[in-house]
Short mmCIF file of C-alpha atoms in Angstrom, two decimals:
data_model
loop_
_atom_site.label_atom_id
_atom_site.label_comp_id
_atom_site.label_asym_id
_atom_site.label_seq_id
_atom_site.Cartn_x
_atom_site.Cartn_y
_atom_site.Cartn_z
CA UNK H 850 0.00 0.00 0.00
CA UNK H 851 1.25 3.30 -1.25
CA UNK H 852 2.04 5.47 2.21
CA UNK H 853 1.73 9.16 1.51
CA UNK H 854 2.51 11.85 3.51
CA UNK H 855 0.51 14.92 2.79
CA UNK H 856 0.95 18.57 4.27
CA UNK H 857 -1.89 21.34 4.09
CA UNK H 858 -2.31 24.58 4.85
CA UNK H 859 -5.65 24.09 6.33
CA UNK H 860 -7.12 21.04 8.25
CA UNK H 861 -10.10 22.53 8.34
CA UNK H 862 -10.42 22.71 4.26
CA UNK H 863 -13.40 20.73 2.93
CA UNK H 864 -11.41 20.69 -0.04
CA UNK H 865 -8.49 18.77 1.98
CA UNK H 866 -10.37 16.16 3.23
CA UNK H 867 -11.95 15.37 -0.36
CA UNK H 868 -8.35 15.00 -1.70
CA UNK H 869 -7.79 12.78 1.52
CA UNK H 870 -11.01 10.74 0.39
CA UNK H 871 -9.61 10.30 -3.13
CA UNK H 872 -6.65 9.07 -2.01
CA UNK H 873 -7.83 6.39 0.47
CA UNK H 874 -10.55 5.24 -1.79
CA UNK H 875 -7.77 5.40 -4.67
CA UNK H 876 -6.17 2.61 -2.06
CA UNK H 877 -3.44 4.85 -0.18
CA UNK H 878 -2.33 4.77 3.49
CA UNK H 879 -2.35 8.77 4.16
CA UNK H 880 -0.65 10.85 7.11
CA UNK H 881 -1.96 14.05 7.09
CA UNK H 882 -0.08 16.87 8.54
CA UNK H 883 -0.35 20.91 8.63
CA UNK H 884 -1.68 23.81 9.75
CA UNK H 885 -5.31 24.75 11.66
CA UNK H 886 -6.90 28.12 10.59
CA UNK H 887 -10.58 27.29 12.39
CA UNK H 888 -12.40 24.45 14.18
CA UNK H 889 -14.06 22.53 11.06
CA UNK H 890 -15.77 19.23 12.30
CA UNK H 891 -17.42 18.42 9.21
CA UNK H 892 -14.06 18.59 7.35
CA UNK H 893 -12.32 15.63 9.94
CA UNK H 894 -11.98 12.30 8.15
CA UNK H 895 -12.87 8.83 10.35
CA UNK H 896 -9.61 6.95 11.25
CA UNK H 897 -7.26 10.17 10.25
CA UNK H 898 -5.50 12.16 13.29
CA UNK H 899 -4.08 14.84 11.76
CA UNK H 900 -0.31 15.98 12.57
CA UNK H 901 -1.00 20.00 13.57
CA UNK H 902 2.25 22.08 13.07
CA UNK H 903 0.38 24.76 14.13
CA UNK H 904 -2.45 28.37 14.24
CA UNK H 905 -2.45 30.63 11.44
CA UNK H 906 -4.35 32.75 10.28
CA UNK H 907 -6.57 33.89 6.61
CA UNK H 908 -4.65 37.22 4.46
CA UNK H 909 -1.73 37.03 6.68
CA UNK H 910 0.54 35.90 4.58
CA UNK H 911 4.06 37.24 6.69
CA UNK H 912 2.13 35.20 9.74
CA UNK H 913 2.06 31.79 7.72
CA UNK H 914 5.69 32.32 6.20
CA UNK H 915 6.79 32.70 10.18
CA UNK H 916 4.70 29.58 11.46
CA UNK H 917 5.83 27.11 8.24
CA UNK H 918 9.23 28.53 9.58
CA UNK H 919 9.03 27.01 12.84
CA UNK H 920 7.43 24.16 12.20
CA UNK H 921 10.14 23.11 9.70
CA UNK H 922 12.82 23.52 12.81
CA UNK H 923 10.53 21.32 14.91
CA UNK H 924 9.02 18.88 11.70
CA UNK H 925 11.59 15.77 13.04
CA UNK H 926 9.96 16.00 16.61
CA UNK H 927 6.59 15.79 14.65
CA UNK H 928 7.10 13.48 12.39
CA UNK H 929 9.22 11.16 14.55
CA UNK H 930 5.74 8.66 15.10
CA UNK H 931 5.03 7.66 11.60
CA UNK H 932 6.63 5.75 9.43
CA UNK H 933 8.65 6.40 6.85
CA UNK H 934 6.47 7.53 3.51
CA UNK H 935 6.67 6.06 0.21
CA UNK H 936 5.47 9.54 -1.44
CA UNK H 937 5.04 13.16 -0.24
CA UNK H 938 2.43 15.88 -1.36
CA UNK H 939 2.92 19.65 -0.73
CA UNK H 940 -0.61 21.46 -1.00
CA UNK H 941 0.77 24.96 -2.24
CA UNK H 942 3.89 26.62 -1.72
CA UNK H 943 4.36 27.31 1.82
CA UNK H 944 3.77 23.07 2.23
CA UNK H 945 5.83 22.64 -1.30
CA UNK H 946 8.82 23.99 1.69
CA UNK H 947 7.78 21.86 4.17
CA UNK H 948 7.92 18.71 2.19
CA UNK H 949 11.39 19.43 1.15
CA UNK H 950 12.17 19.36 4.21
CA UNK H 951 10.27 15.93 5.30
CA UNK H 952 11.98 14.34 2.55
CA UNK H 953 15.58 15.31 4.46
CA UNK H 954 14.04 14.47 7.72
CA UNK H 955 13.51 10.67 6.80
CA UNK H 956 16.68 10.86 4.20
CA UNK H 957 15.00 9.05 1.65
CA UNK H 958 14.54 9.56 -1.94
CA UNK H 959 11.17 9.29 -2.14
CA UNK H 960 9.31 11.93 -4.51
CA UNK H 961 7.89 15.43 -3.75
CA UNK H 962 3.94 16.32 -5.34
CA UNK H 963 3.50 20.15 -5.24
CA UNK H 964 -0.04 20.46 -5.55
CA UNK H 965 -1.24 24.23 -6.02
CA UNK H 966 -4.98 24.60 -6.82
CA UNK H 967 -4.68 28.78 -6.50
CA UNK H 968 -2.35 31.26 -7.71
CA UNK H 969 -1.65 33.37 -4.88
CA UNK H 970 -1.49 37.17 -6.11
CA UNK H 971 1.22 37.93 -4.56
CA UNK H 972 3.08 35.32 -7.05
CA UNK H 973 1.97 37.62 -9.79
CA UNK H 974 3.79 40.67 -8.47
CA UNK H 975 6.14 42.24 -10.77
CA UNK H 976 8.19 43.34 -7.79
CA UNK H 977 10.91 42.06 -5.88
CA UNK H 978 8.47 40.52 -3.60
CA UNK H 979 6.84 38.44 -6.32
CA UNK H 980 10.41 37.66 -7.67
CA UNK H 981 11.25 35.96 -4.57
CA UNK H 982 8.64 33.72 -4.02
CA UNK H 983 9.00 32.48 -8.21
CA UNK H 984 12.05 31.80 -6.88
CA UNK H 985 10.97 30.13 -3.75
CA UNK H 986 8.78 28.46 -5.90
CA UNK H 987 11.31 27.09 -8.38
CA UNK H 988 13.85 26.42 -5.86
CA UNK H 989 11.66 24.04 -3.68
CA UNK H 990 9.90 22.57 -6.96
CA UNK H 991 13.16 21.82 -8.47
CA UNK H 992 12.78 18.65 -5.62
CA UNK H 993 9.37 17.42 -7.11
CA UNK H 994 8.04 15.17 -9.82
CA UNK H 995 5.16 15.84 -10.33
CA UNK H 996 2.79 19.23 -10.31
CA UNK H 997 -0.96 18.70 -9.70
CA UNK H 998 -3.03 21.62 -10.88
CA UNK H 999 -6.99 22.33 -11.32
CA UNK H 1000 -7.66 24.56 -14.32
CA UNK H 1001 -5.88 24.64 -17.46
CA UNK H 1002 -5.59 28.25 -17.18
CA UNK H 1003 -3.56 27.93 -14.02
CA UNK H 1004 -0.81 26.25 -16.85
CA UNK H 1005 -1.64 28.61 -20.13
CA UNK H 1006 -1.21 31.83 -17.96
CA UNK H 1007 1.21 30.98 -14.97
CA UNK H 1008 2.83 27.85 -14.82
CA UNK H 1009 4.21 27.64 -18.49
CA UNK H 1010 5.34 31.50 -19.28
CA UNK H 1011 6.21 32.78 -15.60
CA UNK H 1012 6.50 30.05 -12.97
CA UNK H 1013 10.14 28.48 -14.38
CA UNK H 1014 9.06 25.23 -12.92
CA UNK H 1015 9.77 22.52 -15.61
CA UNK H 1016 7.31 19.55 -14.13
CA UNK H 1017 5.52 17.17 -15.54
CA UNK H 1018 1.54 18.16 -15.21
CA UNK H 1019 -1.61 16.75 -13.85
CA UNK H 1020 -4.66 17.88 -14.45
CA UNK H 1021 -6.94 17.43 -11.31
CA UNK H 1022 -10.00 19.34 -11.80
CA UNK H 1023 -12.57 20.11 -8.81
CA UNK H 1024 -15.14 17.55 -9.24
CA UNK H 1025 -17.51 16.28 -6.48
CA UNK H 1026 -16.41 13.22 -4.98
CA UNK H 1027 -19.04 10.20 -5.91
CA UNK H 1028 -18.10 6.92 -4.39
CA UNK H 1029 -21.11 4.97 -4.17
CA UNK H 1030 -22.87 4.09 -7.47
CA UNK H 1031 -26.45 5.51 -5.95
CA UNK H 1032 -24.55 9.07 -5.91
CA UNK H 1033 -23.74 8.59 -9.58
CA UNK H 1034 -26.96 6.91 -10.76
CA UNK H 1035 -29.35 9.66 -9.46
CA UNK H 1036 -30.15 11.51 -12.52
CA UNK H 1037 -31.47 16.03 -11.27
CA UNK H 1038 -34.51 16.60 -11.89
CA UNK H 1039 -35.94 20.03 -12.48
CA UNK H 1040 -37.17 22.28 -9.60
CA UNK H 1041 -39.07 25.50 -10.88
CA UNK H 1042 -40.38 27.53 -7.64
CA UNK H 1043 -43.84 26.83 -6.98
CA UNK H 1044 -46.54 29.70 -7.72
CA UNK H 1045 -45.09 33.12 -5.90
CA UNK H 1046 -42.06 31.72 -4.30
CA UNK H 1047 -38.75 33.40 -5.43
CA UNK H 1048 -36.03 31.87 -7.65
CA UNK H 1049 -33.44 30.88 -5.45
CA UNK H 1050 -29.63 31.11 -6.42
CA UNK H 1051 -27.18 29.42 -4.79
CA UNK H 1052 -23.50 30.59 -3.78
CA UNK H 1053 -22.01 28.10 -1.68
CA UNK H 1054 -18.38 26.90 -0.77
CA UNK H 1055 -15.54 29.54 0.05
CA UNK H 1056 -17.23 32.52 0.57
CA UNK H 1057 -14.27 34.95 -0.03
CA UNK H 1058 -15.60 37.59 -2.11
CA UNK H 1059 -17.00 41.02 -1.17
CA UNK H 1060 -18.14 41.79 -4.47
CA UNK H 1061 -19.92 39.22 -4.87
CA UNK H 1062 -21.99 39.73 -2.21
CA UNK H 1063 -22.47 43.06 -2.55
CA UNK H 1064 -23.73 42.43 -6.59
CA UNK H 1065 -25.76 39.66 -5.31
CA UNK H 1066 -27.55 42.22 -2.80
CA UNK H 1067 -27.61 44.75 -4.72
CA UNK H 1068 -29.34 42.22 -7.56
CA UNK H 1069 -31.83 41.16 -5.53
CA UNK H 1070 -33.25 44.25 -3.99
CA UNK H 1071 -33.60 45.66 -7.14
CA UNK H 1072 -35.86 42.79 -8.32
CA UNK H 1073 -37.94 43.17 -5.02
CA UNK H 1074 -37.21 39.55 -3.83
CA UNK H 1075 -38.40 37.78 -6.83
CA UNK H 1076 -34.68 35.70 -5.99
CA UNK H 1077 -33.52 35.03 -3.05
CA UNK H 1078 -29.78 34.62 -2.25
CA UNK H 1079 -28.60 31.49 -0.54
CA UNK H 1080 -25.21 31.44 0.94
CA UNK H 1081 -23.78 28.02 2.39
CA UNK H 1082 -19.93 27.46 3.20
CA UNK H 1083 -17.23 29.02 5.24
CA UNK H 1084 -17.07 32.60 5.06
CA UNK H 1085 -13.63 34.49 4.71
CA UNK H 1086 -14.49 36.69 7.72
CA UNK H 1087 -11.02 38.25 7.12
CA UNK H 1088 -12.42 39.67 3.48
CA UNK H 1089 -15.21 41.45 4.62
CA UNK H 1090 -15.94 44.26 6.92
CA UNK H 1091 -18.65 42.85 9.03
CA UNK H 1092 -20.22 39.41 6.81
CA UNK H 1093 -23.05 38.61 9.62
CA UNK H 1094 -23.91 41.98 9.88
CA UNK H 1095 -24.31 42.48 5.98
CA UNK H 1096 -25.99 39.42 5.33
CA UNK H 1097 -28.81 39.89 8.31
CA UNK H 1098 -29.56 43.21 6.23
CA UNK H 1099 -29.77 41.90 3.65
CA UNK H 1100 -33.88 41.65 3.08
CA UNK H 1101 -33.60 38.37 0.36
CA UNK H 1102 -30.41 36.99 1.54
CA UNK H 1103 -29.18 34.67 4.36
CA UNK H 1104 -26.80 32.16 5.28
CA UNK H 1105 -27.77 28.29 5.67
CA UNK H 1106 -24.23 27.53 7.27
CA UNK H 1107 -21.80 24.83 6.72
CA UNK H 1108 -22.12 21.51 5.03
CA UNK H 1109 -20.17 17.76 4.31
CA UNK H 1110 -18.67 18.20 1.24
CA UNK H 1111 -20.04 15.48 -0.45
CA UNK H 1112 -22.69 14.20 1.52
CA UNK H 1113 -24.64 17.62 1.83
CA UNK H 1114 -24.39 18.44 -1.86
CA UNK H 1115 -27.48 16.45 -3.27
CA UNK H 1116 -29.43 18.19 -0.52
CA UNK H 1117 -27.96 21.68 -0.94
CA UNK H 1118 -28.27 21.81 -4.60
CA UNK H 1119 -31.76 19.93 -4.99
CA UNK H 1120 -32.84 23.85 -3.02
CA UNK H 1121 -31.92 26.05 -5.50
CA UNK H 1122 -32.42 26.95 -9.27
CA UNK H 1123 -28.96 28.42 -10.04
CA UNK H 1124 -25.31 28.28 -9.07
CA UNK H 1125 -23.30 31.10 -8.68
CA UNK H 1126 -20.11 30.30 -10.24
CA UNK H 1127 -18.34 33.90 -10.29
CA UNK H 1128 -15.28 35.14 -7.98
CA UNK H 1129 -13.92 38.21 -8.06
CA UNK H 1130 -11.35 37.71 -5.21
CA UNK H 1131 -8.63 38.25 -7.23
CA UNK H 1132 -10.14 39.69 -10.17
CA UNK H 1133 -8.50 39.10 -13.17
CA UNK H 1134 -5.82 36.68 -11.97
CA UNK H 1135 -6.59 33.51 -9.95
CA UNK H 1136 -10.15 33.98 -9.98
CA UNK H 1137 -10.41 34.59 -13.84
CA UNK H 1138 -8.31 31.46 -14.33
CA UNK H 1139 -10.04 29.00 -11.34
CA UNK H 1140 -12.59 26.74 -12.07
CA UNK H 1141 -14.56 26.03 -8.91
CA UNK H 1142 -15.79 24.09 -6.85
CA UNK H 1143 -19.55 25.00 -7.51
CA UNK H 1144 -19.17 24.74 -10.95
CA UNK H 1145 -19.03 20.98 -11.12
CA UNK H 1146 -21.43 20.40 -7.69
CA UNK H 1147 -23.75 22.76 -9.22
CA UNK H 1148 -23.53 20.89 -12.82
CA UNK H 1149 -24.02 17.52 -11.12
CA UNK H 1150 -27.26 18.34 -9.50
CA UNK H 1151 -28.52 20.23 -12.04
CA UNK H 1152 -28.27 23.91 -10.59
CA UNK H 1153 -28.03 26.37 -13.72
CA UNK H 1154 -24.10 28.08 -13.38
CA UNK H 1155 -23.82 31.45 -13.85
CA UNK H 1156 -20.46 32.86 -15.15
CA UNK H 1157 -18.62 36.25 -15.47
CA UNK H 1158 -17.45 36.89 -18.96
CA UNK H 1159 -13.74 36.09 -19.74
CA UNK H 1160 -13.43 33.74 -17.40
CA UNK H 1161 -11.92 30.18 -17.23
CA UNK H 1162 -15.29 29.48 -16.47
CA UNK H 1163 -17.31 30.40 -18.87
CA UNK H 1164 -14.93 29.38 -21.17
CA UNK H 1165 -15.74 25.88 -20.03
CA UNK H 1166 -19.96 26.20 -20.36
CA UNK H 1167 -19.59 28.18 -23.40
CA UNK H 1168 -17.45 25.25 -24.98
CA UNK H 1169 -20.73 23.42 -23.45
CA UNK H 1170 -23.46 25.73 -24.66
CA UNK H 1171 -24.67 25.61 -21.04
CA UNK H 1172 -24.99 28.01 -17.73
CA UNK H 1173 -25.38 31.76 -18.38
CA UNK H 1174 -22.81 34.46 -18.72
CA UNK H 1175 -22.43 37.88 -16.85
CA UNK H 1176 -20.88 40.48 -18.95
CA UNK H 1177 -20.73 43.27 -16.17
CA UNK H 1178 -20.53 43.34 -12.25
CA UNK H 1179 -23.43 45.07 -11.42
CA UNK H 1180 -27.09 44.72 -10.56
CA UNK H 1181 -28.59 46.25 -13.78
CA UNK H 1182 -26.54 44.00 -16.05
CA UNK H 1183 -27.34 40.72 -13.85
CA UNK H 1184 -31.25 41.77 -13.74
CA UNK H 1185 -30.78 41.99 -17.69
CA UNK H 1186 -29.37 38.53 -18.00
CA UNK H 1187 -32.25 36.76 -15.16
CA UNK H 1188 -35.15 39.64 -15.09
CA UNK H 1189 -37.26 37.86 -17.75
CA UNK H 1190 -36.43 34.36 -16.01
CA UNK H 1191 -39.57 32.02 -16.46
CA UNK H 1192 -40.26 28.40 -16.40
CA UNK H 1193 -39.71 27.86 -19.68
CA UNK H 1194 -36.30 29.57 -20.32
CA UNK H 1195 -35.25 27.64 -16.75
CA UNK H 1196 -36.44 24.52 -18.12
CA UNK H 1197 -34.30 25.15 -21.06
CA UNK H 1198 -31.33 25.86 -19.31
CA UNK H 1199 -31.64 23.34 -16.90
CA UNK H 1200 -32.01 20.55 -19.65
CA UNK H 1201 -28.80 21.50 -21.33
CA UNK H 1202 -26.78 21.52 -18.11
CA UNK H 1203 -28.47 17.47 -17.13
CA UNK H 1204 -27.74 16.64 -20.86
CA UNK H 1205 -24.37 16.51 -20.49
CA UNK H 1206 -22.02 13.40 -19.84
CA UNK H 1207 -22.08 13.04 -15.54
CA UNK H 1208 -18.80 11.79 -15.47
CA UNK H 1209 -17.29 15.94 -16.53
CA UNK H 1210 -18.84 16.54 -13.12
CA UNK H 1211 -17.39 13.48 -10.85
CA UNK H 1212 -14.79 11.48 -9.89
CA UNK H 1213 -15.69 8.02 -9.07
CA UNK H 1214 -13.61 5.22 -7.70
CA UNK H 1215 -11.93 4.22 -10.42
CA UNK H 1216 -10.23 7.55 -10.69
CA UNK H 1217 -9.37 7.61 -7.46
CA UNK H 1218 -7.37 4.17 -8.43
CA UNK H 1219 -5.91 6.11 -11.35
CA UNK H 1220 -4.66 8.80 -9.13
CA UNK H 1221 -3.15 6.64 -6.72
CA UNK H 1222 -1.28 4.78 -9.41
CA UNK H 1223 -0.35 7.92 -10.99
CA UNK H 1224 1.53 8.77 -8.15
CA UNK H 1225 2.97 5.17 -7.05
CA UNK H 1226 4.46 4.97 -10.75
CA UNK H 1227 6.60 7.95 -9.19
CA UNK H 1228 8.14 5.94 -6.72
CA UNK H 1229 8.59 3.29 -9.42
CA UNK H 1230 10.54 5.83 -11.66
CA UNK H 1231 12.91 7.02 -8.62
CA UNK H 1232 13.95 3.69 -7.51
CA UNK H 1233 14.72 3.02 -11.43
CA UNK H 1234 16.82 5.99 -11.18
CA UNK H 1235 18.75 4.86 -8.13
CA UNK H 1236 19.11 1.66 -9.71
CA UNK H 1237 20.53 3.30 -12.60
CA UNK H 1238 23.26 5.87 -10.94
CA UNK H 1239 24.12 3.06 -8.59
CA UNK H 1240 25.32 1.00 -11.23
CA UNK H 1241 28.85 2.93 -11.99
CA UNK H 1242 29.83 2.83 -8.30
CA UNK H 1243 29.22 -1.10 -8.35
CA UNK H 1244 31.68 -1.32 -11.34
CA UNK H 1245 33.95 0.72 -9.58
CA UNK H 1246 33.94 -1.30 -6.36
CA UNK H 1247 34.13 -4.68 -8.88
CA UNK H 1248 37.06 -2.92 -10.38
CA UNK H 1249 38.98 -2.00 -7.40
CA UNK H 1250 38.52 -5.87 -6.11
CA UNK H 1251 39.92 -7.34 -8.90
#
């Protein structure tokens, strides 16, 4: 059984323990190790005690750097209980570091993943700042094998033309997690509001952008609460000035909480009409290049995605003909693009995003098996290589006994 060791930034990431999902149903013993930003219970995985290296905290960037730093003085005290790993994944930069500096802990040669799902802006700087961490970046992923990315566009406009890294590529996109073939065989089913209820639009997940909630206010007091805004996730409370305050005055808007990413989705979904796919976080860079989440929880359960023009994203339901395309941030262009929504132009939409193949939305089991033997072949390839420089010394040694 392939024994991976896997660092995170955040335990407390649904996204984290998906990826920990995959890789146990892909049939990989995983250690999981990093850092704690909140309390999360419904992101904990049965059988999984988690390694904490420590606190930090969201948009504190010079905070991480410091904590990663002291944890990497300390990582053979916290490592010193588990065995030795076969493999070892860094989830973004800051745990690219920290897996460098496993692998010299255990003083093996087993491989490094650097898995990085978001370009972090400050990456994109044309300063000295950004210049540093590129070469952070290439220093540490000169070590790995392998790079894992979600979106295409992280590779077209980062990875190939500024990162310097020179890795072989997986593409991982963000698809919901469906193990059990009753997850998979449930076909949606349309869900027009009854008589005088409101459409309902969904925005669920990371809930990092103030924009967004500010259009999506904006939106739907200006069509007098024939929608209704329904926010689900983790909020970035770091990202906005006061998030419970805005949302509880907000008259058709409120927050439904946190859910088990992907046991909730079905449930979550099945509620509303459309998905709001859009992020303006870090407008024009990461979040133009991203492809969510949402997009592929909202496709599998039929929720209607709606996408900002230029996008990654609606790149990917335009090459679809599905979902619906925003071509400006604000209220009047968004009541332009829904105002006139009725049952039959919903029913119309809806049947071109359940039309399409299930499997663009999912990962089942078998991929999780694909993954995992993606990333044992990597182990197979080193000790090849070791095989292979070992070779001249054992001629030498032959030589010298003769």
């Amino acid at each position: 059984m392939l024994h991976i060791l896997y660092f995170v930034h955040d335990l407390a990431d649904p996204a984290v323990r998906r990826r920990v999902l995959m890789l146990q149903a892909g049939g990989a013993l995983v250690t999981l190790a990093g850092f704690r930003r909140d309390d999360n219970a419904l992101a904990s995985v049965h059988g999984v005690e988690p390694i904490e290296l420590g606190r930090t905290k969201d948009a504190q960037f010079a905070q991480r750097v410091t904590a990663v730093a002291r944890s990497a003085a300390k990582l053979r005290s916290a490592l010193s209980s588990i065995a030795r790993p076969d493999l070892i994944i860094g989830r973004n930069l800051e745990m690219l570091a920290l897996a460098n500096r496993a692998k010299s802990v255990f003083g093996g040669d087993m491989p490094i993943v650097y898995e990085c799902l978001d370009i972090h802006r400050l990456l994109l700087r044309d300063d000295v700042v950004g210049s540093a961490l590129r070469g952070a970046e290439r220093h540490f992923g000169s070590q790995a094998a392998l790079l894992i990315t979600s979106s295409p566009a992280f590779v077209e406009r980062y990875f190939r033309p500024r990162s310097g890294l020179d890795l072989p590529i997986m593409l991982l996109e963000n698809k919901v997690l469906a193990l059990e073939p009753a997850a998979r065989a449930v076909a949606p089913s349309a869900r027009p509001p009854a008589a005088d209820k409101p459409w309902k639009i969904g925005w669920f997940g990371a809930l990092r952008c103030r924009k967004s909630l500010a259009l999506l206010d904006d939106f739907s007091r200006l069509m007098g609460g024939r929608f209704e805004i329904v926010l689900r996730g983790r909020p970035a409370y770091s990202e906005f000035e006061d998030f419970d305050r805005l949302v509880r005055d907000a008259p058709f808007m409120h927050f439904a909480g946190a859910y088990k990413n992907p046991e909730d989705l079905s449930r979550i979904y099945n509620d509303v009409q459309f998905s709001w796919a859009i992020d303006f976080f870090e407008e024009g860079l990461n979040s133009s290049w991203l492809l969510p989440n949402r997009l592929y929880e909202g496709g599998l359960y039929g929720a209607v995605p709606i996408a900002f023009h230029g996008t990654e994203t609606a790149r990917f339901l335009a090459g679809r003909k599905i979902g619906l395309t925003l071509d400006a941030a604000d209220a009047a262009h968004l009541a332009s693009l829904l105002g006139k929504m009725d049952e039959q132009r919903y029913l119309a939409a809806f049947e071109a995003v359940a039309s399409q193949d299930r499997k663009q939305w999912m990962t089942d089991r078998a991929d999780c098996q694909g993954l995992v033997q993606r990333l044992a072949s990597l182990t197979c390839a080193n000790q090849q290589l070791a095989e292979i420089q070992t070779l001249p010394q054992l001629h030498r040694n032959r030589g010298g006994l003769q």
